[in-house]
PDB file of C-alpha atoms and ligand atoms in Angstrom:
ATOM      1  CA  UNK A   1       3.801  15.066  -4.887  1.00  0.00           C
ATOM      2  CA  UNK A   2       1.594  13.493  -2.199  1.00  0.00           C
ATOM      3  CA  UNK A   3      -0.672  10.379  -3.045  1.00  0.00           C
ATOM      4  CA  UNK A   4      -2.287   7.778  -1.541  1.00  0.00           C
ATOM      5  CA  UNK A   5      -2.415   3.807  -3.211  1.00  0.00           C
ATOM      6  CA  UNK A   6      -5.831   2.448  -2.538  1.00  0.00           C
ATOM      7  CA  UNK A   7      -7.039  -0.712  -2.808  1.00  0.00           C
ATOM      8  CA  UNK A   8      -7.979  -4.201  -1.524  1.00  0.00           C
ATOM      9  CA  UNK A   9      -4.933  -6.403  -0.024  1.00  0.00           C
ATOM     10  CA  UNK A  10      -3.110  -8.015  -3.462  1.00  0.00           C
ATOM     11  CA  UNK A  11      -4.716  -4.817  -6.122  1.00  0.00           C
ATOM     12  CA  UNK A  12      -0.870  -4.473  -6.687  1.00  0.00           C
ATOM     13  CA  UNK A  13      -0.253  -1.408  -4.586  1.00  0.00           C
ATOM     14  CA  UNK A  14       3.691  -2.660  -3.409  1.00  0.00           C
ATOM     15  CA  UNK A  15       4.209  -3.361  -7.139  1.00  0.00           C
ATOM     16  CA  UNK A  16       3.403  -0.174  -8.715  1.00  0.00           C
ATOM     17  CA  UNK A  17       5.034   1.665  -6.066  1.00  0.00           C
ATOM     18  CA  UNK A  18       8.269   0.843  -6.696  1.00  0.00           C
ATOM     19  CA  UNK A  19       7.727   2.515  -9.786  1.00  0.00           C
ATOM     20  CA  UNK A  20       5.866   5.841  -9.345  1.00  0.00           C
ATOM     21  CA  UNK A  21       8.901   5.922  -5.944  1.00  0.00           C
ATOM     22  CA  UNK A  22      11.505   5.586  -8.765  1.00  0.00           C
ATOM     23  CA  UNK A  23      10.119   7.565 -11.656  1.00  0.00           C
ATOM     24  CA  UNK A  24       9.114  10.954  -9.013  1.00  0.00           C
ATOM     25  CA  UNK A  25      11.785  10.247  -6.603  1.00  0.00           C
ATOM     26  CA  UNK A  26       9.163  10.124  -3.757  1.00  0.00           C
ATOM     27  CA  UNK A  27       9.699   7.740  -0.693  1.00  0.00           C
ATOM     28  CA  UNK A  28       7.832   4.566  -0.817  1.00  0.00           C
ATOM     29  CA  UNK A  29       5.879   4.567   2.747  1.00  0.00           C
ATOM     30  CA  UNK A  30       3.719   1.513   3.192  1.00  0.00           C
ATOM     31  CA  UNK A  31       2.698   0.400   6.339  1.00  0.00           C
ATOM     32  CA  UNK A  32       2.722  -3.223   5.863  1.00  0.00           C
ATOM     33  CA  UNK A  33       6.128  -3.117   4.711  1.00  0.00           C
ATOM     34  CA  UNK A  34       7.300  -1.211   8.126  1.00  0.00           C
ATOM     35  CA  UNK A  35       5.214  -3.983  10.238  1.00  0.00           C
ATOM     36  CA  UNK A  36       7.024  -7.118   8.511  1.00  0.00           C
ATOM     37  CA  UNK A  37      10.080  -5.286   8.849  1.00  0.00           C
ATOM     38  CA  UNK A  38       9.739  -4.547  12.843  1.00  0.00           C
ATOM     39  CA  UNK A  39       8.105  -8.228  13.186  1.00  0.00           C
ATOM     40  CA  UNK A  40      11.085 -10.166  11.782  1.00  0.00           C
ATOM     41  CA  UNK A  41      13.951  -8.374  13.452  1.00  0.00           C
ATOM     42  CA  UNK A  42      11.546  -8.463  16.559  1.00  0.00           C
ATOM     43  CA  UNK A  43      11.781  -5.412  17.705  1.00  0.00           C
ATOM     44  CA  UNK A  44       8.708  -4.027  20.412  1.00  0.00           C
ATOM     45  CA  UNK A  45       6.427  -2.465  17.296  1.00  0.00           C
ATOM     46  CA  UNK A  46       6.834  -6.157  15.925  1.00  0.00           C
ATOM     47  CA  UNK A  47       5.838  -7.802  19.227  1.00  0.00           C
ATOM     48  CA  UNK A  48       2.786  -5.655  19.253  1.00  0.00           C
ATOM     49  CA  UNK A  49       2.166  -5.656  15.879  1.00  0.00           C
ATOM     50  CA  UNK A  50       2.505  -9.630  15.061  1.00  0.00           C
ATOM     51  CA  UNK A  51      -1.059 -11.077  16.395  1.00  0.00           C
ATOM     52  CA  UNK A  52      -2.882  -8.353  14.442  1.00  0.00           C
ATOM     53  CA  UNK A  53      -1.073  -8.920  11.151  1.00  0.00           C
ATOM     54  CA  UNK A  54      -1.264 -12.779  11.210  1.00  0.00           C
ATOM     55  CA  UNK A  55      -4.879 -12.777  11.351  1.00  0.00           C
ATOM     56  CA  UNK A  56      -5.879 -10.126   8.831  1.00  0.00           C
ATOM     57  CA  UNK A  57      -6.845  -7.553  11.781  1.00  0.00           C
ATOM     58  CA  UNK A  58      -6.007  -3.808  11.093  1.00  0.00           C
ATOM     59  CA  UNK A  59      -2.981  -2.950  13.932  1.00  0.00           C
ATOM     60  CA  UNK A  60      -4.613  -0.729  16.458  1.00  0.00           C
ATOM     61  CA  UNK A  61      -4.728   3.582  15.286  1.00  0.00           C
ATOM     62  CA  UNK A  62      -3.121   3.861  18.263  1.00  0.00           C
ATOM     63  CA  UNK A  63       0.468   2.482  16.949  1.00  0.00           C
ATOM     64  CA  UNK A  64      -0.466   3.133  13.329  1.00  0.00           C
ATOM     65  CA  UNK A  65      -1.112   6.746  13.205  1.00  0.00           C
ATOM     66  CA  UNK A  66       2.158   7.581  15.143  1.00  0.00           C
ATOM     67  CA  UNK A  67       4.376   5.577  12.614  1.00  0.00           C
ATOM     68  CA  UNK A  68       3.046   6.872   9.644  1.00  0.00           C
ATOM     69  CA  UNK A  69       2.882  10.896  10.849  1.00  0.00           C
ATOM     70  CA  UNK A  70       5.869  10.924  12.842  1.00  0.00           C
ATOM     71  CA  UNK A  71       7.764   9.257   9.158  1.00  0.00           C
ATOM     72  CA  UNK A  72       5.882  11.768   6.495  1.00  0.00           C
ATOM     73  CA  UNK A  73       7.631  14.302   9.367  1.00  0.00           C
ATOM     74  CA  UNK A  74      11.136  13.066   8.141  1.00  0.00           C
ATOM     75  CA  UNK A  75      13.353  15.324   5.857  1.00  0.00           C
ATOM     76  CA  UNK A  76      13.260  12.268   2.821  1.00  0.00           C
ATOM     77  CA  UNK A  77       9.688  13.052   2.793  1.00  0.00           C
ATOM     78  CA  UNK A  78       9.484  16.945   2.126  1.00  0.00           C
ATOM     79  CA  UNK A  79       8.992  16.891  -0.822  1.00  0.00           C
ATOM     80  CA  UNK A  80       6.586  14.258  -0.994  1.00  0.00           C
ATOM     81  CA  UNK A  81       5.689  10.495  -0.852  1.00  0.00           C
ATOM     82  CA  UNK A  82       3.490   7.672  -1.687  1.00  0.00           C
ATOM     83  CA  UNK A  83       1.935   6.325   1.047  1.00  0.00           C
ATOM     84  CA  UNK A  84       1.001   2.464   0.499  1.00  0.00           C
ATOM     85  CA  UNK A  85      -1.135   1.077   2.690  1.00  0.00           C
ATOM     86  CA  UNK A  86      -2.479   4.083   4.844  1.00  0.00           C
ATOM     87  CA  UNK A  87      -4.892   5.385   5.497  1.00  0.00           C
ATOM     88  CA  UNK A  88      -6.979   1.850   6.110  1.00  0.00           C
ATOM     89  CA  UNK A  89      -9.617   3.165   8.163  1.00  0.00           C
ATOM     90  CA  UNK A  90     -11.944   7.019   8.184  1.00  0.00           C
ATOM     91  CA  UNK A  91     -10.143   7.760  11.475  1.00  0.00           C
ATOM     92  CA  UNK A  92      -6.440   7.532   9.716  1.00  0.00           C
ATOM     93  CA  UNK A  93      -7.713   9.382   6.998  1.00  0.00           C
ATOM     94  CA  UNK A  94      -9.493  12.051   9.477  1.00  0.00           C
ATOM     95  CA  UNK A  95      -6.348  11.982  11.703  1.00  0.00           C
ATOM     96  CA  UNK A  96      -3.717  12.242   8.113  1.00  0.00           C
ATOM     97  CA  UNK A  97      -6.033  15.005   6.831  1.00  0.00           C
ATOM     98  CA  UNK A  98      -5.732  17.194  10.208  1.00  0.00           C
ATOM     99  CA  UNK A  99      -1.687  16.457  10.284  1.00  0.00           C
ATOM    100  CA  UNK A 100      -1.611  17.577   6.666  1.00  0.00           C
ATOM    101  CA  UNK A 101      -3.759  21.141   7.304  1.00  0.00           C
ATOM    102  CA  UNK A 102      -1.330  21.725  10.483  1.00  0.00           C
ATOM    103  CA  UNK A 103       1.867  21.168   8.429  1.00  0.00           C
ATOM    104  CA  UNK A 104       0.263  23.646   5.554  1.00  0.00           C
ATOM    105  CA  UNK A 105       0.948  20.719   2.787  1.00  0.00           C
ATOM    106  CA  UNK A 106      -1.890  18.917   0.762  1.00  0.00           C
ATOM    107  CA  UNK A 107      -2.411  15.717  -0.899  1.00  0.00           C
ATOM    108  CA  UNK A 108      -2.513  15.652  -4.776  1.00  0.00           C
ATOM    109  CA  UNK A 109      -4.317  12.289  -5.263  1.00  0.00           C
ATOM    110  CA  UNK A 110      -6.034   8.998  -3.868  1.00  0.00           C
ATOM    111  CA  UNK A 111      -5.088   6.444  -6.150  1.00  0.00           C
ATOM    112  CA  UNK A 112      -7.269   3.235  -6.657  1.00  0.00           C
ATOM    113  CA  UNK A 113      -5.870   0.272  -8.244  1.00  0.00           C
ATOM    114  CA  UNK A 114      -9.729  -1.011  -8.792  1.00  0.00           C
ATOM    115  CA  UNK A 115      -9.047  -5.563  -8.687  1.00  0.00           C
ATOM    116  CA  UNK A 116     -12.598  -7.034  -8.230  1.00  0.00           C
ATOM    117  CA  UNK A 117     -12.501  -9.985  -5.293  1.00  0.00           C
ATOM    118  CA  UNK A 118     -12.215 -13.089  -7.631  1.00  0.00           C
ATOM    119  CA  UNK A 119      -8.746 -11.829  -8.577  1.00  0.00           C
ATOM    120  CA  UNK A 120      -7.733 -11.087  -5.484  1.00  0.00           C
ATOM    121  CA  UNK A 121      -6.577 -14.719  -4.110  1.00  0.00           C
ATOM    122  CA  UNK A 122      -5.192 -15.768  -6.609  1.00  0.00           C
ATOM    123  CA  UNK A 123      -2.869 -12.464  -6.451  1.00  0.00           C
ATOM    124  CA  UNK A 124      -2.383 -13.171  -2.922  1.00  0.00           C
ATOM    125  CA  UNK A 125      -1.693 -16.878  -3.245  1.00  0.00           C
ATOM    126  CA  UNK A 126       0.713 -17.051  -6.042  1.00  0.00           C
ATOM    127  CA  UNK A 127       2.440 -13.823  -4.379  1.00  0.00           C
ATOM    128  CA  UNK A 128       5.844 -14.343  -3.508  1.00  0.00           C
ATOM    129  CA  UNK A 129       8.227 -11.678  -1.684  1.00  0.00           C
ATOM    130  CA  UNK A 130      12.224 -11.155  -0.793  1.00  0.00           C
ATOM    131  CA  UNK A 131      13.316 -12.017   1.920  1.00  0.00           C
ATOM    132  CA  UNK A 132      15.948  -8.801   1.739  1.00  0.00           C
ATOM    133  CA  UNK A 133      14.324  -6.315  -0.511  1.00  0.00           C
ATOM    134  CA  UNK A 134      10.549  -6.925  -0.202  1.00  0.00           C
ATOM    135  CA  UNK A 135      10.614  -6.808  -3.970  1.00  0.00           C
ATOM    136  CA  UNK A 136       7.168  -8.914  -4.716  1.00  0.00           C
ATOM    137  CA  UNK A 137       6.827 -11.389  -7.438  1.00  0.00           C
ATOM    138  CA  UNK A 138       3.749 -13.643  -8.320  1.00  0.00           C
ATOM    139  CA  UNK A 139       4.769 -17.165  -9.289  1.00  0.00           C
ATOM    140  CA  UNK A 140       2.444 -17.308 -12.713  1.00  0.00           C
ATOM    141  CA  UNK A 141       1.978 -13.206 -13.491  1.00  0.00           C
ATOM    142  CA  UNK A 142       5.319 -11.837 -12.282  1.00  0.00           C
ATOM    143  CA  UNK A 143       7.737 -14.983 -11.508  1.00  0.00           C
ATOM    144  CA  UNK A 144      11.625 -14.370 -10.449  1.00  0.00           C
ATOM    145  CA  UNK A 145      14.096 -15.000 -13.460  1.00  0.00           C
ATOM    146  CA  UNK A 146      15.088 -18.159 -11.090  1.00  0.00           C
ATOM    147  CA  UNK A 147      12.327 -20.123  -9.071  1.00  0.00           C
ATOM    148  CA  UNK A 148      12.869 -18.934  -5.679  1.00  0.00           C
ATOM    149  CA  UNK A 149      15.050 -16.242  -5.998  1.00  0.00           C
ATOM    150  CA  UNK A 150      14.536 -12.546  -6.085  1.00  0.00           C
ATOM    151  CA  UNK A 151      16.035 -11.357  -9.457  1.00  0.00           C
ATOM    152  CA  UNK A 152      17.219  -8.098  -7.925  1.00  0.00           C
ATOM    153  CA  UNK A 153      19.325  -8.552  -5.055  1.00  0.00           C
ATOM    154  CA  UNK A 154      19.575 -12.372  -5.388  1.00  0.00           C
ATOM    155  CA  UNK A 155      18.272 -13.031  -1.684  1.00  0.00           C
ATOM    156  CA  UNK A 156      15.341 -15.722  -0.758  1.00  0.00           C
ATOM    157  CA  UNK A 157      11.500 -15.663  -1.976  1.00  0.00           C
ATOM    158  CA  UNK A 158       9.295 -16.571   0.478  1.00  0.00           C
ATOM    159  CA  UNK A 159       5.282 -16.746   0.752  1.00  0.00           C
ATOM    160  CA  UNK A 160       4.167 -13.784   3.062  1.00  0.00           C
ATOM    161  CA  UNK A 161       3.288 -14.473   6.690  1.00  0.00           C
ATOM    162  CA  UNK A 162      -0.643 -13.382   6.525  1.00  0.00           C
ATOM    163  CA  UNK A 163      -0.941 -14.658   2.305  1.00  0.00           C
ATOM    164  CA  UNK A 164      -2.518 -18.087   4.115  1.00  0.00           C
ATOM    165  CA  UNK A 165      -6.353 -18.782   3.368  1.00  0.00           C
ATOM    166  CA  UNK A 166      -7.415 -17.542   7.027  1.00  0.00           C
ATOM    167  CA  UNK A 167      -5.747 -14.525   7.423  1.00  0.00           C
ATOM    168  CA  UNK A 168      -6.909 -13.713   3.030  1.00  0.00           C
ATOM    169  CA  UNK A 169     -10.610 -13.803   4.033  1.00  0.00           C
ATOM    170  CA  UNK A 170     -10.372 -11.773   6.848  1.00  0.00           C
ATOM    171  CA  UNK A 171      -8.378  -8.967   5.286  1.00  0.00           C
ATOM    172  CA  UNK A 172     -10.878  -9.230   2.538  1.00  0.00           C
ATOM    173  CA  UNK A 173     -13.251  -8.642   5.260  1.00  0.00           C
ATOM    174  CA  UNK A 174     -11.346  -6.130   6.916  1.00  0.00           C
ATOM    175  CA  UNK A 175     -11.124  -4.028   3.537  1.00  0.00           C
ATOM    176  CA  UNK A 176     -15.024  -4.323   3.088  1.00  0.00           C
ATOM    177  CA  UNK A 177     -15.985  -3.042   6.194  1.00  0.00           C
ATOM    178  CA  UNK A 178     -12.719  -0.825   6.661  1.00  0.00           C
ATOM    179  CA  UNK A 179     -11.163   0.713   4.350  1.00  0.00           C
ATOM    180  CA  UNK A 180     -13.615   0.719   0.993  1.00  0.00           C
ATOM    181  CA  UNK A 181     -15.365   3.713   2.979  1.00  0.00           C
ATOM    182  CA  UNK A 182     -12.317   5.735   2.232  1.00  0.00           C
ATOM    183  CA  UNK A 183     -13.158   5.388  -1.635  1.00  0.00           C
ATOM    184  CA  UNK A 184     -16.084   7.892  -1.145  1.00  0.00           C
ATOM    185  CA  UNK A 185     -14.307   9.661   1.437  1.00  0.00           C
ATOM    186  CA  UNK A 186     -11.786  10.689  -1.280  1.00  0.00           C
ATOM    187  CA  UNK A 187     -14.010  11.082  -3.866  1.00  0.00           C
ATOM    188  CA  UNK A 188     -15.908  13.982  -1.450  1.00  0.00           C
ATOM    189  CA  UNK A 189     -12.535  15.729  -1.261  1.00  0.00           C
ATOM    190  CA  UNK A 190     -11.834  15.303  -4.852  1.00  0.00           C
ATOM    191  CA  UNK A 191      -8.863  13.621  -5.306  1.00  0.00           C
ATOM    192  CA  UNK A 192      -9.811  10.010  -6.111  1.00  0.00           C
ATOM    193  CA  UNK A 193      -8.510   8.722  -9.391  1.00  0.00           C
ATOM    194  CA  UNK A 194      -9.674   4.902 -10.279  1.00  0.00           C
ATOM    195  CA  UNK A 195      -7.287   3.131 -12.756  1.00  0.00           C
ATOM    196  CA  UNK A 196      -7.692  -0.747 -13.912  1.00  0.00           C
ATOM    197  CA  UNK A 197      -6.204  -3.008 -12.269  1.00  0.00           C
ATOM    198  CA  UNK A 198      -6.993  -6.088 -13.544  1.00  0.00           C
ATOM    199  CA  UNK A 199      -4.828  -5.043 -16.876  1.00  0.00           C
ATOM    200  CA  UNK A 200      -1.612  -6.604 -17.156  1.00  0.00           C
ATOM    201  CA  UNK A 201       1.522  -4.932 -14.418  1.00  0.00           C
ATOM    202  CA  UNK A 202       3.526  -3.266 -17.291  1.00  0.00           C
ATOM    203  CA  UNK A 203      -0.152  -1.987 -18.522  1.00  0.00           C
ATOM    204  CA  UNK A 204      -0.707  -0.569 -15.527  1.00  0.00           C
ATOM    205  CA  UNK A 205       2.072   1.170 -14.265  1.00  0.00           C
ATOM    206  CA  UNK A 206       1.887   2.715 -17.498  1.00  0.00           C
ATOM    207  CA  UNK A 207      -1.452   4.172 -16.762  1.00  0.00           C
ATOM    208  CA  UNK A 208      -0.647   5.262 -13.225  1.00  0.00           C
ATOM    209  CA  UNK A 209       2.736   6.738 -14.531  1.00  0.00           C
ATOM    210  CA  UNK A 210       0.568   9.191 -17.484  1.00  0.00           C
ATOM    211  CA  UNK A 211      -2.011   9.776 -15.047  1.00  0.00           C
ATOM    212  CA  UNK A 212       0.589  11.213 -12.454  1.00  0.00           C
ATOM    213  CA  UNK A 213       2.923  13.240 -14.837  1.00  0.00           C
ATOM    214  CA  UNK A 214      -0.014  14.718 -16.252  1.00  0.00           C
ATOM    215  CA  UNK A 215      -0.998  15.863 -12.599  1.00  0.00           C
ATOM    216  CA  UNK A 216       2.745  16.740 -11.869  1.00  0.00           C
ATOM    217  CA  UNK A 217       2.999  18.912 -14.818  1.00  0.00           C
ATOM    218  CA  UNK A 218      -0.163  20.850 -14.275  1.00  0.00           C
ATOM    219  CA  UNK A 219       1.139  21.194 -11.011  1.00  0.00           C
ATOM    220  CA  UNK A 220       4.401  22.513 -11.758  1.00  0.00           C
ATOM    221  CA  UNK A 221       2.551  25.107 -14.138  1.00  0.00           C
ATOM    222  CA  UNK A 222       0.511  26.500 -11.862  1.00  0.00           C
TER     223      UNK A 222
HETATM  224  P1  ADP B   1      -0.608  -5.110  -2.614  1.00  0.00           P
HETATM  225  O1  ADP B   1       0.629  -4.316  -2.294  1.00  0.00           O
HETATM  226  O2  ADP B   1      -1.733  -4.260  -3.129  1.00  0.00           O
HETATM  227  O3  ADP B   1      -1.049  -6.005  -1.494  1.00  0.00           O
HETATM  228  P2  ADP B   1       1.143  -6.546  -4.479  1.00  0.00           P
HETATM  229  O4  ADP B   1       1.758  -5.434  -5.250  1.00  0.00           O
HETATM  230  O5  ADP B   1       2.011  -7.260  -3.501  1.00  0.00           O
HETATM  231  O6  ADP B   1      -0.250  -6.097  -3.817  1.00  0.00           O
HETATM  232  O7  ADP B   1       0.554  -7.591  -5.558  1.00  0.00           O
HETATM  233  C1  ADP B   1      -0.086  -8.809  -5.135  1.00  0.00           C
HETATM  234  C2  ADP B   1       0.325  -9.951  -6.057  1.00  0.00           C
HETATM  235  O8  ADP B   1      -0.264  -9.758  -7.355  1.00  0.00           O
HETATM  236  C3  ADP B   1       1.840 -10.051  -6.299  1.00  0.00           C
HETATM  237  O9  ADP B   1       2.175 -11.419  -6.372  1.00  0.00           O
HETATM  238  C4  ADP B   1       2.059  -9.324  -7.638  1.00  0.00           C
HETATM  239  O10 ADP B   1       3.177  -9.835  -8.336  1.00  0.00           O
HETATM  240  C5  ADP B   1       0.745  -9.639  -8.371  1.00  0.00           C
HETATM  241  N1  ADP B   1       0.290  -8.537  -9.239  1.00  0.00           N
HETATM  242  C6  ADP B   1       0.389  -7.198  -9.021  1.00  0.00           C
HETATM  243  N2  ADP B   1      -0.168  -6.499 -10.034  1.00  0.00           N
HETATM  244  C7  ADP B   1      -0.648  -7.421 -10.909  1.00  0.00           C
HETATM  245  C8  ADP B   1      -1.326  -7.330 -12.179  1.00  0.00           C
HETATM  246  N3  ADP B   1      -1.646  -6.137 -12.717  1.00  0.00           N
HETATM  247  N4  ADP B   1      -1.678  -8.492 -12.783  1.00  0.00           N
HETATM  248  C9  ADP B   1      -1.361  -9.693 -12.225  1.00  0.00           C
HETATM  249  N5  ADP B   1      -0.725  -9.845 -11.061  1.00  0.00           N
HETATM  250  C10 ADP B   1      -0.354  -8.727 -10.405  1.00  0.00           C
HETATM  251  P1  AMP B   2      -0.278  -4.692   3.599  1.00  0.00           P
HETATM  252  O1  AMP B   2       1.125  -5.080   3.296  1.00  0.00           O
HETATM  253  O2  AMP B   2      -0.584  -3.271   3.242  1.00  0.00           O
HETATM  254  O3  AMP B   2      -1.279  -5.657   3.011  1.00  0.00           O
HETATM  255  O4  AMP B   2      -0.437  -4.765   5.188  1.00  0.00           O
HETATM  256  C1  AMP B   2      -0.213  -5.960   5.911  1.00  0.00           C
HETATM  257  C2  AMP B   2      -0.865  -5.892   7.288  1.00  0.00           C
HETATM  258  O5  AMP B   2      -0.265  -4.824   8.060  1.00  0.00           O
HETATM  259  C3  AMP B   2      -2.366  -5.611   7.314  1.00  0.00           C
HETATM  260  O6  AMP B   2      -3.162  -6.773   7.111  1.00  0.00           O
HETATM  261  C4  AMP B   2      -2.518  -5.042   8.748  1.00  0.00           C
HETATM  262  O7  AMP B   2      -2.489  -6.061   9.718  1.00  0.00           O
HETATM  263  C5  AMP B   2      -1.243  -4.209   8.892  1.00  0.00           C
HETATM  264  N1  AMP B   2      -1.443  -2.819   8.422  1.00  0.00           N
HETATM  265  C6  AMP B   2      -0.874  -2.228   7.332  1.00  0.00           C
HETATM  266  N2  AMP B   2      -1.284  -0.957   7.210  1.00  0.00           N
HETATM  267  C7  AMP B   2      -2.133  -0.716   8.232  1.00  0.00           C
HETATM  268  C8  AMP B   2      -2.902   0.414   8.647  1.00  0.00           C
HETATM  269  N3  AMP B   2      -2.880   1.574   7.972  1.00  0.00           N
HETATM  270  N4  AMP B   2      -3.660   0.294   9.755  1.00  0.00           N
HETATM  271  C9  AMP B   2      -3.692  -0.852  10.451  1.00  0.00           C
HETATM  272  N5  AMP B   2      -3.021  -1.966  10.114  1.00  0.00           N
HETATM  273  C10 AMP B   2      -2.233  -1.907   9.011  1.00  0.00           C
END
């Protein structure tokens, strides 16, 4: 299974992941994830990645497309993943789209966890994530068993680098002008599914999860 998670920064894309990765053991793939990753244990894709991603810019197609196609290229990923964060832009999804029709594979759905704007900061600002795992909490809707600490690997919680009030309105921006175009881009090609976001995190993962099995099992009887 191949699908996309759309939405704006803080719909709950990372959080839902972990559980569609888990329940069709798909690789989680998100972008942001790989950039945090590369900026703390400063390696060069973190050195050119950093000024973008602590002001809310989108990091050049240039490095972006290369990541993500050269890792859906990787044997983990054969039989499909979840990619969280990507496309962000019509070129990536041009540029996936092309990849996809030269590797003779398809995607199955575009996913949108649908969060109107005036719950998106306070998602973002009450977001909290591990320093190890990247497991993301929220310190009213989804807090750590202990303040602080991530309750599974035990390791540091820690605010995110671009969750500050500048870099918020410009990725709020940046998903305006960006990435919403993408929503009728997929809905062209047919595969857009909208789900609820603004439901409750056990609610919906439980939504996403029937949604996808459903999809999976038509699939599998086809
Ligand atoms: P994204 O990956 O889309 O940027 P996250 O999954 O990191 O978003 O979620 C952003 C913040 O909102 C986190 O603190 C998370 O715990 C919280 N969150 C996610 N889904 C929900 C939900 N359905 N209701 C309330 N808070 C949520
Ligand atoms: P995220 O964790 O998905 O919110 O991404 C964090 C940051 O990483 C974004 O604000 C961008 O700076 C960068 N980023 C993630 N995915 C992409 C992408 N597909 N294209 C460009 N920049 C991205």
């Amino acid at each position: 299974m191949r699908v996309i998670l759309l939405g704006p920064p803080g719909a709950g894309k990372g959080t839902q992941a972990r559980h569609i990765s888990g329940k069709f053991g798909i690789p989680h793939i998100s972008t942001g994830d790989i950039f945090m990753k590369n900026i703390t244990g400063e390696t060069e894709l973190g050195k050119k990645a950093k000024e973008y991603l602590d002001k809310g810019y989108l990091v050049p197609d240039e490095i972006t497309i290369d990541l993500v196609i050269n890792r859906i290229r990787e044997d983990d990923a054969k039989n499909g993943y979840l990619l969280d964060g990507f496309p962000r832009n019509l070129n990536q999804g041009e540029v996936l789209f092309q990849t996809l029709e030269e590797m003779g594979d398809h995607l199955d759905a575009a996913l949108l966890i649908d969060v109107p704007f005036e719950d998106i900061k306070e998602r973002m600002e009450g977001r909290r994530i591990c320093t190890s795992c990247g497991a993301s909490y929220h310190i009213k809707f989804n807090p750590p068993e202990k303040e602080g600490v991530c309750s599974k690997c035990g390791h540091k919680l820690v605010q995110r680098r671009d969750d500050h009030v500048e870099a918020v309105e410009e990725r709020l921006k940046v998903y305006e002008e960006h990435t919403k175009p993408l929503i009728s881009f997929f809905r062209k090609k047919n595969l857009l599914v909208s789900v609820d976001g603004t439901k409750g995190i056990e609610e919906v993962t439980e939504i996403i999860l029937d949604v996808l099995t459903e999809m999976d099992n038509k699939d599998n009887n086809e």
